[in-house]
XYZ file of C-alpha atoms in Angstrom:
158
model
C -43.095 -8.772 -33.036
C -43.399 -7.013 -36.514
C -40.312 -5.009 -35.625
C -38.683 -7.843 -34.713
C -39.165 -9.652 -37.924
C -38.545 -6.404 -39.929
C -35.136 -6.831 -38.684
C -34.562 -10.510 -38.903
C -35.705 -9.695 -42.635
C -32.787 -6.953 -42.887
C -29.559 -9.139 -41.545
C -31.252 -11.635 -43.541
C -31.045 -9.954 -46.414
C -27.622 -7.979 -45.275
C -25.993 -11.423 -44.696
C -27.195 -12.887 -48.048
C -25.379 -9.808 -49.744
C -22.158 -10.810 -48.244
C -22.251 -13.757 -48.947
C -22.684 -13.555 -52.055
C -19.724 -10.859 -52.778
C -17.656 -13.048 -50.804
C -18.502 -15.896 -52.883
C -17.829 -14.044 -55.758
C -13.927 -12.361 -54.287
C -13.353 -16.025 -53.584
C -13.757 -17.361 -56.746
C -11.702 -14.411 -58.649
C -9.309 -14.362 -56.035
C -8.533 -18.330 -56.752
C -8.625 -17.521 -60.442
C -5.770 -14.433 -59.989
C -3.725 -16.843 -57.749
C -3.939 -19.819 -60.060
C -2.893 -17.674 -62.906
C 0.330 -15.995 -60.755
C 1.244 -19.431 -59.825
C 0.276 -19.851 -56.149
C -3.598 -21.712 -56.070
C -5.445 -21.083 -53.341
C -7.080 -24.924 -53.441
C -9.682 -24.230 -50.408
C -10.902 -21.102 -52.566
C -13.512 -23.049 -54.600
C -14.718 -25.088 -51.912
C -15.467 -22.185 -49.281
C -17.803 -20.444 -52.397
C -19.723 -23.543 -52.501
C -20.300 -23.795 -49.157
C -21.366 -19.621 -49.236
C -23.526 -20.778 -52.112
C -25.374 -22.955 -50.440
C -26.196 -20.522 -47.536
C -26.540 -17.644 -49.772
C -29.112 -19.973 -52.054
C -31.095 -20.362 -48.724
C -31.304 -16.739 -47.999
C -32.078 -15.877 -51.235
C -34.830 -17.944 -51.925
C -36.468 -17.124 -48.698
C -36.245 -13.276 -49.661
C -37.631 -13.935 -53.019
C -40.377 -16.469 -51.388
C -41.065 -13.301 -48.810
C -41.559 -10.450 -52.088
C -43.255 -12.729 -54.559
C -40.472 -12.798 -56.496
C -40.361 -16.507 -57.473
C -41.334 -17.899 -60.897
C -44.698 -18.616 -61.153
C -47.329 -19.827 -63.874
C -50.812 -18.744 -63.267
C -52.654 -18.939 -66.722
C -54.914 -21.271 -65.543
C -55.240 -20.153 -61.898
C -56.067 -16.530 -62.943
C -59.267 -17.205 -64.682
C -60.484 -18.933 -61.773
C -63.057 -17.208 -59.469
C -61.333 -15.634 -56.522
C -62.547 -18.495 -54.224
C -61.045 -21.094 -56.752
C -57.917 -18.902 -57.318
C -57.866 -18.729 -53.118
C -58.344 -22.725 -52.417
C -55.525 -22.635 -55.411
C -52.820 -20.455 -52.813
C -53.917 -22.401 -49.987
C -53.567 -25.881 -51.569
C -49.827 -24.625 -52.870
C -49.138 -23.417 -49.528
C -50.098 -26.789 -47.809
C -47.754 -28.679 -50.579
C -44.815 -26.209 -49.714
C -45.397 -26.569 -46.053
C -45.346 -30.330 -45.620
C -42.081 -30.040 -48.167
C -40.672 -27.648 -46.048
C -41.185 -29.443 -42.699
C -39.298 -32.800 -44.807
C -36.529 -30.348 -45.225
C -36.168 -29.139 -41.839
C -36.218 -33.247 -40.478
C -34.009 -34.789 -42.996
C -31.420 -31.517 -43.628
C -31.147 -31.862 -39.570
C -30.855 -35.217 -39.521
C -28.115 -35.101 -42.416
C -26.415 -32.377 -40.539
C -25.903 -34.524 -37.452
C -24.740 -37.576 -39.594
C -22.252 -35.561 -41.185
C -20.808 -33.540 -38.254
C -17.429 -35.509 -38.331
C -17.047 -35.374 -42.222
C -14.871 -32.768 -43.103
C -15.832 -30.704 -46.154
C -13.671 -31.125 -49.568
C -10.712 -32.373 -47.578
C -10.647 -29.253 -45.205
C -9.704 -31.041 -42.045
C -10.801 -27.387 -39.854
C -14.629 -27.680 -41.429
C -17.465 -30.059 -40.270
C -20.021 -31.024 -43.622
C -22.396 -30.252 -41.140
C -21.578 -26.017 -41.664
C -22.929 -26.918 -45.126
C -25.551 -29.140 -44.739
C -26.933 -26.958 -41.715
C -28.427 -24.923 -45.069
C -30.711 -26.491 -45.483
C -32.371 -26.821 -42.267
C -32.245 -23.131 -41.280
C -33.469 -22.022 -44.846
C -36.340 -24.387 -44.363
C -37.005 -22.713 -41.408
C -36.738 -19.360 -42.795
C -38.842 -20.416 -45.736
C -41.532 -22.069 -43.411
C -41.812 -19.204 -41.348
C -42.795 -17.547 -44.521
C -45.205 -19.490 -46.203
C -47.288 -19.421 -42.690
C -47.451 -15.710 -43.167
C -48.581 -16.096 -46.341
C -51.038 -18.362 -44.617
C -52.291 -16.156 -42.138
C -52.382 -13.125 -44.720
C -54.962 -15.610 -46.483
C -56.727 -16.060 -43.870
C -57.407 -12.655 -43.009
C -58.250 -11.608 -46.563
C -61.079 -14.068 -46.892
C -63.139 -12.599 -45.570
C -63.287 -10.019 -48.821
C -64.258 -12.612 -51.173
C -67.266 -13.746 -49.104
């Protein structure tokens, strides 16, 4: 199961990458057309809707390596049962967030499956809005093995 993960972890990671060079060759590429005289009007749109996917990704990875702001003045002079019940009360807040995300960014995705995104007539919202769903996912699955990494470490502070 670890390997598995491990490898979910490194397309995850490998598809965040692209997206965000493509995102990036997009936008310049619309910018060098514009200026030569021949716009490419879709370019703009299609780096949003990478953006939104590649935000996602991103934040998952940087959820999954501690990576993400955080202010713990007060937390770390807490005992490390206080600074424990802290994690586990943040985690519980994230969670139920999470799991709001996952309902409503599905629900939104199946409203908007017949709304075509910026005017492309060839691409559903939904493409967009599914984001948010799957990165809620992705970020769920995370925060329970932050959980469960917890869990087994209380033990030490007892």
């Amino acid at each position: 199961m670890r390997q598995l993960y491990a490898r979910v972890c490194a397309a995850q990671a490998f598809v965040a990458a692209t997206l965000l060079l493509l995102m990036v060759a997009l936008i310049f590429m619309g910018g060098v057309m514009r200026m030569l005289g021949h716009p490419i009007n879709w370019s703009s749109d299609a780096a949003t809707c990478l953006f939104a996917w590649a935000c996602f990704l991103c934040a998952d990875i940087a959820w999954r390596r501690n990576s993400l702001m955080s202010i713990e003045l007060l937390v770390e002079r807490l005992p490390a049962r206080l600074q424990q019940a802290c994690r586990m009360f943040n985690y519980l807040v994230i969670s139920a967030f999470l799991l709001y995300v996952i309902v409503m960014g599905t629900w939104l995705s199946w409203i908007s499956r017949a709304r075509s995104f910026q005017g492309i007539p060839e691409m559903s919202y939904s493409w967009v809005t599914l984001s948010m769903p799957v990165g809620g996912v992705l970020l769920l699955v995370t925060t329970l093995l932050k959980v469960q990494a917890e869990v087994r470490n209380a033990g030490r502070w007892c």
